[in-house]
Amino acid sequence: MIIDDNPIDQLITEHVLRLNDKSRDIIVMNSANEALAYLLLNVNAPEALPYRIFLDLDMPVMNGFDFLQHFKECVDEIKDGCSIVVVTASERREDLERIKLNPFVLKLIAKPLQRHSLVL
């Protein structure tokens, strides 16, 4: 799943993901609210849940930090099956430190996403 409000960044991330793993379906969400609604709607359908979420930090209404706070409150079926990779253009030290301390974040990657960035 890609959660990003910028269509160009969505296309770049989707392209890089497809280069690395052509067999996976990619779900693209334009907002964190939309993504949370999808996750909650599919809580009883584990096959519909993404195994990895690529999350942008800087989005209107609900940003990536807000998403992570709501994600923390999700049921274990969602949290246990989804790992989160934050993809951001932010260079603010406090943002980067805050992300590194979040237990749900597997990796932090700088935008734009590149093929070699996906080595986890």
PDB file of C-alpha atoms in Angstrom:
ATOM      1  CA  MET A   1       0.000   0.000   0.000  1.00  0.00           C
ATOM      2  CA  ILE A   2       1.187   3.485  -0.888  1.00  0.00           C
ATOM      3  CA  ILE A   3      -0.195   6.361   1.182  1.00  0.00           C
ATOM      4  CA  ASP A   4       0.736   9.653  -0.455  1.00  0.00           C
ATOM      5  CA  ASP A   5      -1.241  12.718  -1.530  1.00  0.00           C
ATOM      6  CA  ASN A   6       1.134  13.587  -4.387  1.00  0.00           C
ATOM      7  CA  PRO A   7       0.274  11.807  -7.677  1.00  0.00           C
ATOM      8  CA  ILE A   8       3.851  12.097  -8.995  1.00  0.00           C
ATOM      9  CA  ASP A   9       5.290  10.507  -5.854  1.00  0.00           C
ATOM     10  CA  GLN A  10       2.621   7.810  -6.060  1.00  0.00           C
ATOM     11  CA  LEU A  11       3.703   6.969  -9.622  1.00  0.00           C
ATOM     12  CA  ILE A  12       7.408   6.908  -8.744  1.00  0.00           C
ATOM     13  CA  THR A  13       6.848   4.706  -5.693  1.00  0.00           C
ATOM     14  CA  GLU A  14       4.547   2.359  -7.587  1.00  0.00           C
ATOM     15  CA  HIS A  15       7.032   2.097 -10.468  1.00  0.00           C
ATOM     16  CA  VAL A  16       9.939   1.252  -8.146  1.00  0.00           C
ATOM     17  CA  LEU A  17       7.828  -1.301  -6.277  1.00  0.00           C
ATOM     18  CA  ARG A  18       6.820  -2.980  -9.532  1.00  0.00           C
ATOM     19  CA  LEU A  19      10.465  -3.145 -10.644  1.00  0.00           C
ATOM     20  CA  ASN A  20      11.290  -5.034  -7.447  1.00  0.00           C
ATOM     21  CA  ASP A  21       8.261  -7.293  -7.167  1.00  0.00           C
ATOM     22  CA  LYS A  22       5.994  -7.688 -10.183  1.00  0.00           C
ATOM     23  CA  SER A  23       3.787 -10.287  -8.511  1.00  0.00           C
ATOM     24  CA  ARG A  24       2.284  -8.038  -5.831  1.00  0.00           C
ATOM     25  CA  ASP A  25      -0.883  -5.977  -6.067  1.00  0.00           C
ATOM     26  CA  ILE A  26      -0.284  -2.360  -5.099  1.00  0.00           C
ATOM     27  CA  ILE A  27      -3.006  -0.360  -3.395  1.00  0.00           C
ATOM     28  CA  VAL A  28      -2.652   3.413  -3.735  1.00  0.00           C
ATOM     29  CA  MET A  29      -4.334   5.689  -1.207  1.00  0.00           C
ATOM     30  CA  ASN A  30      -4.487   9.470  -1.578  1.00  0.00           C
ATOM     31  CA  SER A  31      -4.804  10.151   2.135  1.00  0.00           C
ATOM     32  CA  ALA A  32      -4.107   8.648   5.524  1.00  0.00           C
ATOM     33  CA  ASN A  33      -7.827   8.773   6.341  1.00  0.00           C
ATOM     34  CA  GLU A  34      -8.624   6.734   3.234  1.00  0.00           C
ATOM     35  CA  ALA A  35      -5.940   4.197   4.142  1.00  0.00           C
ATOM     36  CA  LEU A  36      -7.160   3.786   7.731  1.00  0.00           C
ATOM     37  CA  ALA A  37     -10.719   3.301   6.504  1.00  0.00           C
ATOM     38  CA  TYR A  38      -9.498   0.592   4.105  1.00  0.00           C
ATOM     39  CA  LEU A  39      -7.538  -1.201   6.827  1.00  0.00           C
ATOM     40  CA  LEU A  40     -10.469  -1.163   9.241  1.00  0.00           C
ATOM     41  CA  LEU A  41     -12.910  -2.276   6.554  1.00  0.00           C
ATOM     42  CA  ASN A  42     -10.711  -5.278   5.751  1.00  0.00           C
ATOM     43  CA  VAL A  43      -9.770  -6.297   9.286  1.00  0.00           C
ATOM     44  CA  ASN A  44     -11.584  -9.636   8.819  1.00  0.00           C
ATOM     45  CA  ALA A  45     -10.114 -10.203   5.357  1.00  0.00           C
ATOM     46  CA  PRO A  46      -6.372 -10.670   5.946  1.00  0.00           C
ATOM     47  CA  GLU A  47      -5.780 -11.440   2.263  1.00  0.00           C
ATOM     48  CA  ALA A  48      -6.889  -7.861   1.450  1.00  0.00           C
ATOM     49  CA  LEU A  49      -4.536  -6.244   3.951  1.00  0.00           C
ATOM     50  CA  PRO A  50      -1.167  -5.005   2.710  1.00  0.00           C
ATOM     51  CA  TYR A  51       1.939  -6.643   4.110  1.00  0.00           C
ATOM     52  CA  ARG A  52       3.859  -3.364   3.729  1.00  0.00           C
ATOM     53  CA  ILE A  53       2.742   0.266   3.831  1.00  0.00           C
ATOM     54  CA  PHE A  54       4.796   3.025   2.203  1.00  0.00           C
ATOM     55  CA  LEU A  55       3.779   6.138   4.109  1.00  0.00           C
ATOM     56  CA  ASP A  56       4.424   9.776   3.266  1.00  0.00           C
ATOM     57  CA  LEU A  57       4.817  12.094   6.277  1.00  0.00           C
ATOM     58  CA  ASP A  58       3.716  15.416   4.819  1.00  0.00           C
ATOM     59  CA  MET A  59       0.028  15.205   3.912  1.00  0.00           C
ATOM     60  CA  PRO A  60      -2.904  17.530   4.588  1.00  0.00           C
ATOM     61  CA  VAL A  61      -5.663  16.775   7.108  1.00  0.00           C
ATOM     62  CA  MET A  62      -3.971  13.678   8.574  1.00  0.00           C
ATOM     63  CA  ASN A  63      -0.204  13.517   8.192  1.00  0.00           C
ATOM     64  CA  GLY A  64       2.028  10.464   8.532  1.00  0.00           C
ATOM     65  CA  PHE A  65       2.565  11.009  12.257  1.00  0.00           C
ATOM     66  CA  ASP A  66      -1.210  11.123  12.782  1.00  0.00           C
ATOM     67  CA  PHE A  67      -1.570   7.928  10.750  1.00  0.00           C
ATOM     68  CA  LEU A  68       1.024   6.186  12.921  1.00  0.00           C
ATOM     69  CA  GLN A  69      -0.840   7.254  16.061  1.00  0.00           C
ATOM     70  CA  HIS A  70      -4.107   5.807  14.729  1.00  0.00           C
ATOM     71  CA  PHE A  71      -2.295   2.696  13.469  1.00  0.00           C
ATOM     72  CA  LYS A  72      -1.007   2.085  17.002  1.00  0.00           C
ATOM     73  CA  GLU A  73      -4.637   1.872  18.142  1.00  0.00           C
ATOM     74  CA  CYS A  74      -5.628  -0.646  15.447  1.00  0.00           C
ATOM     75  CA  VAL A  75      -6.360  -4.239  16.323  1.00  0.00           C
ATOM     76  CA  ASP A  76      -3.483  -6.718  16.331  1.00  0.00           C
ATOM     77  CA  GLU A  77      -4.710  -8.383  13.128  1.00  0.00           C
ATOM     78  CA  ILE A  78      -3.819  -5.188  11.279  1.00  0.00           C
ATOM     79  CA  LYS A  79      -0.653  -4.251  13.184  1.00  0.00           C
ATOM     80  CA  ASP A  80       0.836  -7.749  13.095  1.00  0.00           C
ATOM     81  CA  GLY A  81       0.400  -8.148   9.351  1.00  0.00           C
ATOM     82  CA  CYS A  82       1.579  -4.739   8.137  1.00  0.00           C
ATOM     83  CA  SER A  83       5.037  -3.232   8.375  1.00  0.00           C
ATOM     84  CA  ILE A  84       5.497   0.470   7.616  1.00  0.00           C
ATOM     85  CA  VAL A  85       8.192   2.153   5.564  1.00  0.00           C
ATOM     86  CA  VAL A  86       8.171   5.939   5.807  1.00  0.00           C
ATOM     87  CA  VAL A  87       9.059   7.678   2.559  1.00  0.00           C
ATOM     88  CA  THR A  88       9.688  11.367   3.104  1.00  0.00           C
ATOM     89  CA  ALA A  89      11.369  14.452   1.711  1.00  0.00           C
ATOM     90  CA  SER A  90      11.621  15.909   5.210  1.00  0.00           C
ATOM     91  CA  GLU A  91      15.097  16.683   6.420  1.00  0.00           C
ATOM     92  CA  ARG A  92      13.961  18.016   9.786  1.00  0.00           C
ATOM     93  CA  ARG A  93      16.034  16.273  12.418  1.00  0.00           C
ATOM     94  CA  GLU A  94      13.151  16.096  14.909  1.00  0.00           C
ATOM     95  CA  ASP A  95      10.899  14.423  12.300  1.00  0.00           C
ATOM     96  CA  LEU A  96      13.554  11.867  11.414  1.00  0.00           C
ATOM     97  CA  GLU A  97      14.333  11.071  15.055  1.00  0.00           C
ATOM     98  CA  ARG A  98      10.642  10.753  15.877  1.00  0.00           C
ATOM     99  CA  ILE A  99      10.174   8.291  13.020  1.00  0.00           C
ATOM    100  CA  LYS A 100      13.214   6.223  14.006  1.00  0.00           C
ATOM    101  CA  LEU A 101      11.759   5.802  17.495  1.00  0.00           C
ATOM    102  CA  ASN A 102       8.380   4.574  16.262  1.00  0.00           C
ATOM    103  CA  PRO A 103       8.090   0.803  16.844  1.00  0.00           C
ATOM    104  CA  PHE A 104       5.826   0.318  13.811  1.00  0.00           C
ATOM    105  CA  VAL A 105       8.289   1.829  11.326  1.00  0.00           C
ATOM    106  CA  LEU A 106      10.527  -0.737   9.666  1.00  0.00           C
ATOM    107  CA  LYS A 107      12.601   1.748   7.673  1.00  0.00           C
ATOM    108  CA  LEU A 108      12.891   5.412   6.757  1.00  0.00           C
ATOM    109  CA  ILE A 109      13.615   6.212   3.088  1.00  0.00           C
ATOM    110  CA  ALA A 110      14.286   9.605   1.521  1.00  0.00           C
ATOM    111  CA  LYS A 111      12.220  10.729  -1.460  1.00  0.00           C
ATOM    112  CA  PRO A 112      12.316  10.181  -4.297  1.00  0.00           C
ATOM    113  CA  LEU A 113      12.232   6.425  -3.833  1.00  0.00           C
ATOM    114  CA  GLN A 114      14.867   4.563  -5.811  1.00  0.00           C
ATOM    115  CA  ARG A 115      15.181   0.880  -6.567  1.00  0.00           C
ATOM    116  CA  HIS A 116      18.168   0.354  -4.233  1.00  0.00           C
ATOM    117  CA  SER A 117      16.249   2.104  -1.397  1.00  0.00           C
ATOM    118  CA  LEU A 118      14.036  -0.942  -0.930  1.00  0.00           C
ATOM    119  CA  VAL A 119      16.709  -3.166   0.553  1.00  0.00           C
ATOM    120  CA  LEU A 120      15.225  -3.825   3.970  1.00  0.00           C
TER     121      LEU A 120
END
